[in-house]
CSV table of C-alpha atoms and ligand atoms in Angstrom, one decimal:
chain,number,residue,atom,x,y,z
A,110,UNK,CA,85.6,69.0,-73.4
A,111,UNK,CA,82.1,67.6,-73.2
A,112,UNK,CA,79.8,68.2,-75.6
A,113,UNK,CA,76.6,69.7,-74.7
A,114,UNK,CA,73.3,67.3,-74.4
A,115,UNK,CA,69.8,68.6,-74.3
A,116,UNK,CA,67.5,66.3,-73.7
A,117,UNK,CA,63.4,66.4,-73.3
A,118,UNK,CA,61.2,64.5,-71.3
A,119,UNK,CA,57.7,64.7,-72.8
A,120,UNK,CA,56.3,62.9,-69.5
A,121,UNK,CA,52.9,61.4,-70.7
A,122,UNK,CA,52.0,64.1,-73.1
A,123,UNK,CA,51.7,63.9,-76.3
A,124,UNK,CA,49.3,61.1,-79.1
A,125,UNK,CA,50.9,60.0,-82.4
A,126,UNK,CA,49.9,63.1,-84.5
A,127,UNK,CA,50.9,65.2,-82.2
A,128,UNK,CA,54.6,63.8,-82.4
A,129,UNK,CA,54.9,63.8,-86.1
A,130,UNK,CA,53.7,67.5,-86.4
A,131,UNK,CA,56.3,68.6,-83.8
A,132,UNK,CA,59.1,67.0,-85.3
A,133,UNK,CA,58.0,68.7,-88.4
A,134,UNK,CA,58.5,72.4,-87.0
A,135,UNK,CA,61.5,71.2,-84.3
A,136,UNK,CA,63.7,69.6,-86.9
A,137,UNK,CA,64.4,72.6,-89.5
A,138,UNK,CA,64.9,74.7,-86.3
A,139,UNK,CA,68.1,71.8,-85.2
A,140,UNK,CA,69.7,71.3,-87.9
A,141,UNK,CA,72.5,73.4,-87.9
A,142,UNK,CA,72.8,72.6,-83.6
A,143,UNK,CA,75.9,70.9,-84.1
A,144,UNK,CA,77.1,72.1,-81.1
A,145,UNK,CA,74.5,69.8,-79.1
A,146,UNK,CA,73.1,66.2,-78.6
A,147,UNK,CA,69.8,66.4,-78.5
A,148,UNK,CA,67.1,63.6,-77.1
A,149,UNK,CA,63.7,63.8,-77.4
A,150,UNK,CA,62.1,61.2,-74.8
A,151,UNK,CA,58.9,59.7,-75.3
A,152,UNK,CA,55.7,58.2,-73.9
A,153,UNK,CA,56.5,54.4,-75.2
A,154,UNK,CA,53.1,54.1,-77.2
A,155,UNK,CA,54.6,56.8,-78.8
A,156,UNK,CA,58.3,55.7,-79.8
A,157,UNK,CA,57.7,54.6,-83.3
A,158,UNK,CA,56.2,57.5,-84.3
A,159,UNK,CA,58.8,59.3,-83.3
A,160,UNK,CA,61.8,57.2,-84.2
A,161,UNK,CA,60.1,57.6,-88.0
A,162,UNK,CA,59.3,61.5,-87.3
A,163,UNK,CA,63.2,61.9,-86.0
A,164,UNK,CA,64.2,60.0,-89.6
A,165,UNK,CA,68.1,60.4,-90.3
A,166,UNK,CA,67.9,63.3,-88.5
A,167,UNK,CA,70.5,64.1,-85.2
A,168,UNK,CA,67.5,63.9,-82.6
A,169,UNK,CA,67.7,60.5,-80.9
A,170,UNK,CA,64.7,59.2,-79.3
A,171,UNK,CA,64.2,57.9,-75.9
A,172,UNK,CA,62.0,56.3,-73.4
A,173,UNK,CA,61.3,57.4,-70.2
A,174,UNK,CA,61.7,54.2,-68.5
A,175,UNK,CA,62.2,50.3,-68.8
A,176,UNK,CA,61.9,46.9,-66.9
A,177,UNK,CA,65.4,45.1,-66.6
A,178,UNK,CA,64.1,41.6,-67.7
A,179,UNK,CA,64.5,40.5,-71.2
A,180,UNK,CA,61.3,39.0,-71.8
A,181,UNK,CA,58.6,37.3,-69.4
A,182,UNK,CA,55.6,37.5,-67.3
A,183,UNK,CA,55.7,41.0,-66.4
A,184,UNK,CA,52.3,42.3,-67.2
A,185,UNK,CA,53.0,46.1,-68.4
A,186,UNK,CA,56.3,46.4,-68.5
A,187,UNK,CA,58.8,47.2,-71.4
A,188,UNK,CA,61.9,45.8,-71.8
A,189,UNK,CA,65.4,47.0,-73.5
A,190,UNK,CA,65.6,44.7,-76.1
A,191,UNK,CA,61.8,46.3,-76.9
A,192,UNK,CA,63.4,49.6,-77.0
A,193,UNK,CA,66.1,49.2,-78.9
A,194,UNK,CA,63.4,47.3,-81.7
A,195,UNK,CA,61.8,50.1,-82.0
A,196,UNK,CA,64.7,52.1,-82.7
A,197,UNK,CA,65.5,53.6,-78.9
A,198,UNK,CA,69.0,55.4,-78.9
A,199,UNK,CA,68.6,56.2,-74.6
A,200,UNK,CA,66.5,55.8,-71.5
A,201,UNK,CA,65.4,57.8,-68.4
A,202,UNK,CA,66.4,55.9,-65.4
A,203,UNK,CA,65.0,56.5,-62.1
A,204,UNK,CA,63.1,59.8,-62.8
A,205,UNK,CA,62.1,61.7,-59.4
A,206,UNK,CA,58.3,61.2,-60.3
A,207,UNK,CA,59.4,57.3,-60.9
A,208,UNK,CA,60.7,57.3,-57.1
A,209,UNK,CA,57.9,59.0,-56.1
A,210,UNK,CA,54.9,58.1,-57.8
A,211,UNK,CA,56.2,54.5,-58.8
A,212,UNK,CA,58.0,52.9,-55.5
A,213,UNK,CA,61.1,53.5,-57.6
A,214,UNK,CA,64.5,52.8,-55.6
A,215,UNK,CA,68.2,53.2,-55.6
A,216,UNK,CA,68.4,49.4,-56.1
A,217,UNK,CA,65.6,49.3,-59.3
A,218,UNK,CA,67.5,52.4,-60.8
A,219,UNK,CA,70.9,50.4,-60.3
A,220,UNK,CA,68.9,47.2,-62.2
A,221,UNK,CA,67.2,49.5,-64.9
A,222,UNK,CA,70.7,51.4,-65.0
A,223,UNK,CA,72.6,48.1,-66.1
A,224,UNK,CA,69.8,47.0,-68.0
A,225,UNK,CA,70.1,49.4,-70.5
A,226,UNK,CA,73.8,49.4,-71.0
A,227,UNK,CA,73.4,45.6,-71.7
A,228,UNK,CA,71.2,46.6,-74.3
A,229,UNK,CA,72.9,49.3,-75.6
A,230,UNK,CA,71.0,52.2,-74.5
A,231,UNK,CA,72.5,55.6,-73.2
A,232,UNK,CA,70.9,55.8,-69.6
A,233,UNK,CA,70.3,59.0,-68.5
A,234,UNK,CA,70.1,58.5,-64.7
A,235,UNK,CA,68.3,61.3,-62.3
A,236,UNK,CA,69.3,62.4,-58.7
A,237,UNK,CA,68.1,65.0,-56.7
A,238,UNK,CA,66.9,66.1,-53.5
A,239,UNK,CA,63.4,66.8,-52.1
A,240,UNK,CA,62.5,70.5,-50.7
A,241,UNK,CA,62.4,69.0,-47.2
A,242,UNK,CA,65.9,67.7,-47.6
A,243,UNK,CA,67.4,70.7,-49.3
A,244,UNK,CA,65.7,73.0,-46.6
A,245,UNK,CA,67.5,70.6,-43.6
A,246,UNK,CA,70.3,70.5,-44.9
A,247,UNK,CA,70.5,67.3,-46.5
A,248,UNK,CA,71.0,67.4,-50.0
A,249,UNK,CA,74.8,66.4,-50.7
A,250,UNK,CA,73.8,63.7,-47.9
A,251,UNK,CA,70.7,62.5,-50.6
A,252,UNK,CA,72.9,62.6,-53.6
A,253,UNK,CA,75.5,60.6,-52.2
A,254,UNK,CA,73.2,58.2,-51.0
A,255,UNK,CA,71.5,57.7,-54.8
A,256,UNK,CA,74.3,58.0,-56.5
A,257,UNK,CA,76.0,54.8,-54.2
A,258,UNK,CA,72.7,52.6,-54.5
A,259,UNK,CA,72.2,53.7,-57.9
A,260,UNK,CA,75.3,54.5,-59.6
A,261,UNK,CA,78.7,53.1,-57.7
A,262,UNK,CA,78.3,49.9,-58.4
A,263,UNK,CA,78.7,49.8,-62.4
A,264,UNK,CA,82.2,48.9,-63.4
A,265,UNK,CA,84.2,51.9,-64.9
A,266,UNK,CA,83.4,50.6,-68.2
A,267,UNK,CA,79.9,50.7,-67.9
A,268,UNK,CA,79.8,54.2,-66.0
A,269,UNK,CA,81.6,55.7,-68.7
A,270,UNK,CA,78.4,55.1,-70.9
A,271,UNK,CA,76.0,57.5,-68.4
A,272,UNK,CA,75.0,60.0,-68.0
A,273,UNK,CA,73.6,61.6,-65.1
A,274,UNK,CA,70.6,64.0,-64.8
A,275,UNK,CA,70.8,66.3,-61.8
A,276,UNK,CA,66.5,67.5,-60.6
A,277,UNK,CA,66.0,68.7,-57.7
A,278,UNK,CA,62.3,67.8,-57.0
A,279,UNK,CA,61.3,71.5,-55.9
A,280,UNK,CA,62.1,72.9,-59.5
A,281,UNK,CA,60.0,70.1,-61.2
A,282,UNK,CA,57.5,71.8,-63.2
A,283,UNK,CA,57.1,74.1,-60.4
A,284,UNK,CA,58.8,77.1,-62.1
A,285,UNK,CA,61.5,77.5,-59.2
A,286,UNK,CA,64.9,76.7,-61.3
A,287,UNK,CA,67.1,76.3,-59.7
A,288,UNK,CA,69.9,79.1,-59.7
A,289,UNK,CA,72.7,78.5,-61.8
A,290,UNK,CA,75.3,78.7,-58.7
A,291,UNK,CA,72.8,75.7,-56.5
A,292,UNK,CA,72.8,73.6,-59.6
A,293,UNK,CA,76.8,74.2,-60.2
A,294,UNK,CA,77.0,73.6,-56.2
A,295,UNK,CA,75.2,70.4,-56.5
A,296,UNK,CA,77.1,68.9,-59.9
A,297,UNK,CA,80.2,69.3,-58.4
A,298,UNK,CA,79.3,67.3,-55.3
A,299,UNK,CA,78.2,64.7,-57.5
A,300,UNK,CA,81.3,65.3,-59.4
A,301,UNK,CA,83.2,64.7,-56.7
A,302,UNK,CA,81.5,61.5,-55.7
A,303,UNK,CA,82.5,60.1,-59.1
A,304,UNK,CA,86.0,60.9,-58.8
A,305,UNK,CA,86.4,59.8,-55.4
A,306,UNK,CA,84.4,56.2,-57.0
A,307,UNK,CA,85.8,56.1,-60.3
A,308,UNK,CA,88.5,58.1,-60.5
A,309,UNK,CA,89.4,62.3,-62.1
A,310,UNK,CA,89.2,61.0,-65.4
A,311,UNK,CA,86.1,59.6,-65.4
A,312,UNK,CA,84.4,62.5,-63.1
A,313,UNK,CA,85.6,65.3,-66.2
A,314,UNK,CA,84.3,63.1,-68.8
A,315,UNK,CA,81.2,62.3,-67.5
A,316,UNK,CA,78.1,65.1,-68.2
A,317,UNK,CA,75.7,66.2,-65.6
A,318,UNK,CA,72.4,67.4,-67.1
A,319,UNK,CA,70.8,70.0,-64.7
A,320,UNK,CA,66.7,69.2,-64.8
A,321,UNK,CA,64.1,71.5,-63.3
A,322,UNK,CA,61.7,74.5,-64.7
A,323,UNK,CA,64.7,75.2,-67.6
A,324,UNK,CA,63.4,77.5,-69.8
A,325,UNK,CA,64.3,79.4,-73.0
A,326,UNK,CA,65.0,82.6,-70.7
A,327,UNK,CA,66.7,80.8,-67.9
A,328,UNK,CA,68.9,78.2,-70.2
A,329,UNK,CA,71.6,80.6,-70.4
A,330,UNK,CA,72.7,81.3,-67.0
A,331,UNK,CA,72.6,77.9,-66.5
A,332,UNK,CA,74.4,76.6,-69.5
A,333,UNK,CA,77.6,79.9,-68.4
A,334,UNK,CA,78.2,77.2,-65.7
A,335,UNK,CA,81.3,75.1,-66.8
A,336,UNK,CA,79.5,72.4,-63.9
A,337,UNK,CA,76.3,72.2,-66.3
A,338,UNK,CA,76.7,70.2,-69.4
A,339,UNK,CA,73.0,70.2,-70.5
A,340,UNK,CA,69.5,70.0,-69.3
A,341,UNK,CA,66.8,67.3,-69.0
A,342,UNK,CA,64.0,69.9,-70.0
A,343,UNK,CA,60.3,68.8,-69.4
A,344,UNK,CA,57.6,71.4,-70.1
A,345,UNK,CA,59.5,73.9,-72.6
A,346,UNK,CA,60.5,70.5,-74.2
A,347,UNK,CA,57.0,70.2,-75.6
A,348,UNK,CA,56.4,73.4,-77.8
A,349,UNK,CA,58.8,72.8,-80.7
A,350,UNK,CA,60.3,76.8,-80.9
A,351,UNK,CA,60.3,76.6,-77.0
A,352,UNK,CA,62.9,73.5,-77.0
A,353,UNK,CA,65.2,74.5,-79.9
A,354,UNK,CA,65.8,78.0,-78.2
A,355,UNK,CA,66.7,75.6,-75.5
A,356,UNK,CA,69.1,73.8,-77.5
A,357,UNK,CA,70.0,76.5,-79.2
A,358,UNK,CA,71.1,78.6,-76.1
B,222,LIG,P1,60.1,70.7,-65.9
B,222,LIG,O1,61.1,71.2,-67.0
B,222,LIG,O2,58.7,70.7,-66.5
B,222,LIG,O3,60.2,71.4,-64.6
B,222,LIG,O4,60.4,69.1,-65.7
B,222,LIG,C1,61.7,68.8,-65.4
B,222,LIG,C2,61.8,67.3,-65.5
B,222,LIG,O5,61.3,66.6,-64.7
B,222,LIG,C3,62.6,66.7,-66.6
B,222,LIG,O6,62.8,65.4,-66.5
């Protein structure tokens, strides 16, 4: 069985204060959510405040991204090892806004994908299709394609340390979710690519967090779908009562 995973994406919201006072009203709320991960991913000026907020608490804390270099002349980039200083448990890879805002590829998520396994960081890796793909057609065609560039070519032992984050880019903050049957549709084609790649075992082991417009009212339909193992929550991850109905689904 695969445990459930909900994690949030703050996106660049968010100062210092504002990250110790929602932990303050989000933790009490998680504690007994044993049932769950939970992640709360955010803006890197931010981590430390929110590694110390999180405490001994279950919530691990994330970053949304991270350069695959060690150390050097990189100008504005943040590395693993950085992360992981800081007290980083995981790491957005290869976030839809990345590839589109960012000139993120298949081949920077695969380097930012092992990146963070060398350092010890649970990479949470995104796929999905854009509305002009879905709408032709295209959208087991798109997820094969990332999931090949991106994902294939990590030995079994590393894949077995990811997790993958399934966001269509028409239900990003758009309020469109998709419906729990399109989200199951698409998780089992990815599914299937992992077993074909690496084999049954590894396709029931690893989860596939559906991402796009989930809600407190729309959590449940999705989560009734043995395909969906979680969600990668952006929007209703950053009102504290509003994620931990979310987790608490
Ligand atoms: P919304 O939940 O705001 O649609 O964002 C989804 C997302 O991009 C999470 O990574």
């Amino acid at each position: 069985m695969r445990k459930p995973f909900m994690a949030g994406n703050w996106k660049m919201y968010k100062n210092a204060a504002e990250t110790a006072a929602y932990f303050e009203k989000f933790l009490p709320l998680v504690a007994a959510s044993t049932h769950c991960d939970i992640a709360i991913c955010a803006p890197f000026v931010n981590l430390p405040a929110a590694v110390a907020a999180a405490g001994a608490s279950r919530v691990e804390i994330g970053a949304q991204n991270l350069y695959w270099a060690k150390e050097g002349a990189f100008t504005g980039e943040i590395s693993g090892p950085m992360l992981v200083n800081v007290g980083c448990k995981c790491v957005i890879v290869g976030h839809s806004e990345r590839r589109q805002y960012f000139h993120e590829t298949d081949e920077t998520v695969l380097k930012r994908t092992q990146a963070a396994l060398e350092n010890v960081l649970h990479p949470i890796v995104c796929v999905g299709e854009r509305v002009e793909e879905r709408e032709s057609g295209k959208t087991e065609a798109v997820l094969q394609t990332q999931f090949e560039g991106g994902l294939a070519p990590l030995s079994p032992a590393q894949f077995a340390k990811v997790t993958i984050a399934y966001e269509p880019v028409w239900a990003i903050g758009t309020g469109k979710t998709a419906t729990p049957e399109m989200a199951a549709d698409a998780h089992r084609a990815i599914r299937s690519l992992v077993t074909a790649k690496f084999g049954a075992a590894a396709a029931q082991q690893v989860r596939i967090l559906y991402g796009g417009s989930v809600k407190p009212d729309n959590v449940k339909g999705l989560m009734a779908q043995p395909e969906i193992d979680g969600a990668l929550v952006g929007g209703a991850s950053l009102e504290p009562a509003s994620f931990a109905s979310i987790v608490n689904f």
